[in-house]
Short mmCIF file of C-alpha atoms in Angstrom, two decimals:
data_model
loop_
_atom_site.label_atom_id
_atom_site.label_comp_id
_atom_site.label_asym_id
_atom_site.label_seq_id
_atom_site.Cartn_x
_atom_site.Cartn_y
_atom_site.Cartn_z
CA MET X 1 -4.49 -12.51 1.05
CA SER X 2 -0.70 -12.52 1.37
CA VAL X 3 2.15 -12.79 3.88
CA LEU X 4 3.90 -9.43 4.31
CA PRO X 5 7.52 -9.52 5.51
CA ILE X 6 7.96 -6.65 7.98
CA THR X 7 11.43 -5.24 8.67
CA GLN X 8 12.59 -2.30 10.75
CA ALA X 9 16.16 -1.23 11.41
CA THR X 10 15.66 1.25 14.25
CA ALA X 11 13.65 0.90 17.44
CA ALA X 12 10.60 3.16 17.31
CA THR X 13 7.23 3.59 18.97
CA PHE X 14 4.12 4.20 16.89
CA SER X 15 1.16 5.59 18.78
CA ASP X 16 -2.55 5.28 18.00
CA LEU X 17 -2.25 2.96 15.02
CA TYR X 18 -5.55 1.77 13.60
CA ILE X 19 -5.80 -1.84 12.43
CA GLY X 20 -8.89 -2.36 10.32
CA LEU X 21 -8.71 -6.08 9.49
CA THR X 22 -7.79 -9.01 11.71
CA LEU X 23 -3.98 -9.04 11.72
CA LEU X 24 -1.66 -11.87 12.76
CA VAL X 25 1.94 -10.85 13.45
CA PHE X 26 4.48 -13.68 13.66
CA VAL X 27 7.62 -12.27 15.33
CA GLN X 28 10.77 -13.62 13.66
CA ALA X 29 13.58 -11.52 15.22
CA GLY X 30 13.57 -8.87 17.92
CA THR X 31 10.58 -8.06 20.10
CA LYS X 32 7.28 -6.20 19.69
CA ARG X 33 5.83 -4.21 22.57
CA VAL X 34 2.11 -3.53 22.35
CA VAL X 35 0.08 -1.21 24.57
CA CYS X 36 -3.53 -2.33 24.38
CA PRO X 37 -6.43 -0.36 25.97
CA VAL X 38 -7.99 -3.64 27.11
CA ARG X 39 -5.03 -5.80 28.19
CA GLY X 40 -2.34 -3.25 28.98
CA GLU X 41 1.28 -3.82 27.97
CA LEU X 42 2.20 -7.01 26.12
CA ILE X 43 5.60 -8.15 24.81
CA GLY X 44 5.89 -10.47 21.82
CA GLU X 45 9.17 -12.40 21.66
CA GLU X 46 10.82 -14.29 18.80
CA GLY X 47 8.49 -17.06 17.57
CA ASP X 48 5.38 -15.63 19.27
CA LEU X 49 2.14 -14.82 17.47
CA ILE X 50 0.34 -11.56 18.26
CA VAL X 51 -3.33 -11.39 17.24
CA PHE X 52 -4.89 -7.97 16.57
CA PRO X 53 -8.69 -8.03 16.26
CA PRO X 54 -10.30 -5.75 13.63
CA GLY X 55 -10.78 -2.16 14.67
CA SER X 56 -7.85 -2.19 17.12
CA MET X 57 -6.33 1.15 18.12
CA VAL X 58 -2.94 0.44 19.66
CA THR X 59 0.55 1.73 20.41
CA LEU X 60 3.37 -0.45 19.05
CA GLU X 61 7.10 -0.51 19.63
CA ASN X 62 9.31 -2.67 17.40
CA ARG X 63 12.68 -3.48 18.96
CA PRO X 64 15.47 -4.82 16.71
CA VAL X 65 18.13 -7.15 18.04
CA LEU X 66 21.78 -6.11 18.23
CA ASN X 67 23.31 -5.66 14.75
CA ALA X 68 20.14 -6.88 13.03
CA CYS X 69 16.68 -5.67 12.06
CA TYR X 70 13.38 -6.37 13.73
CA ARG X 71 11.62 -8.89 11.50
CA ALA X 72 8.10 -10.28 11.47
CA ASP X 73 5.52 -11.67 9.06
CA GLY X 74 2.05 -10.13 8.94
CA VAL X 75 -1.09 -11.87 7.68
CA CYS X 76 -4.49 -10.15 7.34
CA PHE X 77 -7.81 -12.00 7.21
CA SER X 78 -10.93 -10.52 5.59
CA HIS X 79 -14.11 -10.04 7.59
CA ASP X 80 -15.92 -12.84 5.75
CA MET X 81 -13.19 -15.35 6.66
CA ILE X 82 -13.36 -14.35 10.31
CA ASP X 83 -17.15 -14.67 10.26
CA ALA X 84 -16.85 -18.17 8.80
CA VAL X 85 -15.14 -19.34 12.01
CA PHE X 86 -16.09 -16.82 14.72
CA ALA X 87 -19.60 -15.69 13.71
CA ASP X 88 -21.15 -16.84 17.00
CA GLN X 89 -18.81 -14.74 19.16
CA ARG X 90 -20.93 -11.69 19.94
CA PRO X 91 -19.80 -8.26 21.19
CA GLY X 92 -21.73 -8.81 24.41
CA GLN X 93 -18.99 -11.19 25.53
CA GLY X 94 -16.80 -8.17 26.31
CA PRO X 95 -13.95 -6.29 24.57
CA LEU X 96 -11.31 -8.49 23.02
CA GLY X 97 -8.01 -6.64 23.03
CA ILE X 98 -4.70 -7.94 21.72
CA GLN X 99 -3.97 -11.63 22.32
CA ILE X 100 -0.68 -13.58 22.23
CA LEU X 101 0.16 -17.24 21.62
CA ARG X 102 3.65 -18.08 22.84
CA ALA X 103 6.25 -19.91 20.80
CA ALA X 104 7.12 -22.50 23.45
CA SER X 105 3.59 -23.74 24.06
CA HIS X 106 1.88 -23.27 20.68
CA ARG X 107 4.56 -23.22 17.91
CA PRO X 108 2.84 -20.51 15.85
CA LEU X 109 5.53 -20.56 13.15
CA ASP X 110 4.24 -23.99 12.10
CA VAL X 111 0.91 -22.33 11.30
CA LEU X 112 2.70 -19.59 9.36
CA GLY X 113 4.38 -22.34 7.33
CA LEU X 114 0.95 -23.79 6.52
CA ILE X 115 -0.31 -20.40 5.34
CA LYS X 116 2.75 -19.83 3.14
CA ALA X 117 2.55 -23.33 1.65
CA THR X 118 -1.13 -22.84 0.82
CA LEU X 119 -0.56 -19.46 -0.82
CA ASP X 120 2.41 -20.77 -2.80
CA ASP X 121 0.57 -23.83 -4.17
CA GLY X 122 -0.77 -22.73 -7.54
CA THR X 123 -2.40 -26.12 -8.16
CA LEU X 124 -5.10 -25.68 -5.49
CA ALA X 125 -8.65 -25.01 -6.61
CA PRO X 126 -10.05 -21.79 -5.02
CA PRO X 127 -12.52 -23.60 -2.69
CA ILE X 128 -9.74 -25.86 -1.40
CA ARG X 129 -7.38 -22.91 -0.96
CA ARG X 130 -10.00 -21.04 1.06
CA HIS X 131 -10.71 -24.11 3.20
CA ARG X 132 -7.02 -24.51 4.02
CA LEU X 133 -6.66 -20.83 4.85
CA LEU X 134 -9.53 -21.18 7.32
CA GLU X 135 -7.61 -23.89 9.19
CA PRO X 136 -5.32 -21.37 10.95
CA LEU X 137 -8.43 -19.55 12.19
CA VAL X 138 -9.88 -22.83 13.50
CA TRP X 139 -6.52 -23.41 15.20
CA LEU X 140 -6.71 -19.95 16.81
CA ARG X 141 -10.20 -20.60 18.12
CA HIS X 142 -9.14 -24.00 19.48
CA HIS X 143 -6.44 -22.24 21.51
CA GLY X 144 -8.84 -19.73 23.03
CA ILE X 145 -8.49 -16.78 20.68
CA ARG X 146 -11.66 -14.69 20.26
CA LEU X 147 -12.38 -12.55 17.19
CA GLN X 148 -15.27 -10.49 15.86
CA THR X 149 -15.85 -8.30 12.80
CA ARG X 150 -18.34 -5.81 14.22
CA GLU X 151 -15.89 -2.89 13.82
CA GLU X 152 -16.50 -2.85 10.07
CA GLU X 153 -19.73 -0.98 10.82
CA GLN X 154 -17.96 1.90 12.60
CA PRO X 155 -17.57 5.29 10.85
CA LEU X 156 -13.78 5.36 11.25
CA SER X 157 -13.39 1.97 9.58
CA GLN X 158 -15.72 2.78 6.69
CA VAL X 159 -14.13 6.15 5.90
CA ARG X 160 -10.59 4.78 6.10
CA SER X 161 -11.51 1.91 3.79
CA LEU X 162 -12.81 4.41 1.24
CA ILE X 163 -9.68 6.57 1.44
CA GLU X 164 -7.45 3.51 1.02
CA THR X 165 -9.05 2.73 -2.34
CA ASP X 166 -7.07 5.68 -3.75
CA LEU X 167 -4.67 7.33 -1.32
CA GLY X 168 -3.35 9.65 -4.01
CA HIS X 169 -6.78 11.19 -4.60
CA ALA X 170 -7.32 14.71 -3.29
CA TRP X 171 -10.08 13.61 -0.94
CA ARG X 172 -12.52 16.25 0.29
CA VAL X 173 -15.23 15.87 2.85
CA SER X 174 -17.79 16.45 0.10
CA ASP X 175 -16.48 13.40 -1.81
CA VAL X 176 -16.90 11.18 1.22
CA ALA X 177 -20.34 12.56 2.09
CA ARG X 178 -21.49 11.91 -1.48
CA HIS X 179 -20.18 8.35 -1.35
CA PHE X 180 -22.17 7.62 1.81
CA ALA X 181 -25.24 9.48 0.47
CA MET X 182 -25.36 12.04 3.27
CA SER X 183 -24.83 15.75 3.73
CA GLU X 184 -21.47 17.12 4.85
CA ALA X 185 -22.98 18.17 8.18
CA THR X 186 -24.36 14.68 8.77
CA LEU X 187 -20.99 13.15 7.85
CA ARG X 188 -19.16 15.39 10.30
CA ARG X 189 -21.59 14.44 13.08
CA TRP X 190 -21.20 10.77 12.11
CA LEU X 191 -17.41 11.00 12.32
CA ALA X 192 -17.57 12.95 15.58
CA SER X 193 -19.11 9.86 17.17
CA SER X 194 -15.75 8.10 16.62
CA GLY X 195 -13.79 11.02 18.09
CA ASN X 196 -12.08 11.88 14.80
CA GLY X 197 -12.54 14.67 12.27
CA PHE X 198 -12.21 14.06 8.54
CA SER X 199 -8.87 15.85 8.11
CA ARG X 200 -7.28 13.84 10.89
CA ILE X 201 -8.60 10.55 9.51
CA LEU X 202 -7.25 11.38 6.04
CA HIS X 203 -3.84 12.45 7.36
CA ASN X 204 -3.42 9.44 9.64
CA THR X 205 -4.57 6.97 6.98
CA ARG X 206 -1.92 8.26 4.58
CA LEU X 207 0.86 8.26 7.18
CA GLU X 208 0.06 4.78 8.48
CA LYS X 209 -0.04 3.39 4.95
CA GLY X 210 3.33 5.04 4.37
CA LEU X 211 4.70 3.33 7.47
CA THR X 212 3.44 -0.04 6.22
CA LEU X 213 5.04 0.46 2.80
CA LEU X 214 8.35 1.45 4.39
CA GLN X 215 8.33 -1.75 6.47
CA THR X 216 7.07 -4.20 3.84
CA THR X 217 8.33 -3.02 0.42
CA ASP X 218 11.49 -1.75 -1.24
CA ARG X 219 9.77 1.21 -2.90
CA SER X 220 11.71 4.45 -2.67
CA ILE X 221 10.65 6.96 -0.04
CA SER X 222 9.86 9.43 -2.83
CA GLN X 223 7.50 6.95 -4.49
CA ILE X 224 5.83 6.07 -1.19
CA ALA X 225 5.24 9.76 -0.50
CA LEU X 226 3.49 10.20 -3.85
CA ASP X 227 1.56 6.92 -3.55
CA CYS X 228 0.18 8.02 -0.18
CA GLY X 229 -1.02 11.39 -1.42
CA PHE X 230 1.77 13.72 -0.24
CA LYS X 231 2.78 16.46 -2.67
CA THR X 232 6.51 16.12 -2.02
CA PRO X 233 8.85 13.66 -0.24
CA SER X 234 9.85 16.43 2.18
CA HIS X 235 6.20 17.00 3.10
CA PHE X 236 5.85 13.29 3.80
CA SER X 237 9.09 13.19 5.80
CA ASP X 238 8.13 16.19 7.94
CA ALA X 239 4.64 14.82 8.64
CA PHE X 240 6.04 11.35 9.38
CA ARG X 241 8.60 12.73 11.86
CA LYS X 242 5.96 14.85 13.57
CA ARG X 243 3.62 11.88 13.96
CA PHE X 244 6.09 9.09 14.80
CA GLY X 245 9.19 10.84 16.12
CA ILE X 246 11.61 9.52 13.48
CA VAL X 247 12.24 10.20 9.80
CA PRO X 248 11.13 7.63 7.19
CA ARG X 249 14.67 6.57 6.24
CA ALA X 250 15.29 5.46 9.85
CA ILE X 251 12.78 2.64 9.34
CA ARG X 252 15.19 1.05 6.88
CA SER X 253 18.63 1.99 8.20
CA SER X 254 19.92 2.45 11.74
#
């Protein structure tokens, strides 16, 4: 678990992003617009906390402020940590959607400070560290946030998780079918139930990981392209522009 500083220099909209794990986004500067299939359009302002449940498929727009970058901190929680606090919240209670806690009424950045302090304290024994990292989840539940981890069972989530173990690998549908101990035909039918074919899942997983690396690291665009399984930086740039409407370098410079 870690806190990922997210920066973006140019306003851009990213459609149909898949979020596999529970993600907390603490907006530091600028605004984040989210289009959620369940709750419609939501706007996160400076100091707000946006909570993305696992398995979310959303459209995001990050909006920098004048003469400065959009900035946020992202924190992901594993399924087992979510289950430790939210295990009794069953899918039958209805779809969750994106949820927001506002800065003025909840002071989410105080919770972010607790997370950072816990992660930075090298003297903590692992059980104590885990207990303290569960406190923010208890805080979320206390303020009405609902979370579940049932999406981990979905085909899209499982296949993406496998691909992310080695994005540079030349994945073929036969590799994935073998991993899940099924025939290629069965795998294709399995994936069809999620509305996605294998090639599209592979392509989108690589591009979305590339977007994350552009926003959260200082790796060169050439290195990111190779790390995400693209043969050349130009191939990555062309695919990125086709998917997101901007070139990769625009994420880092206006």
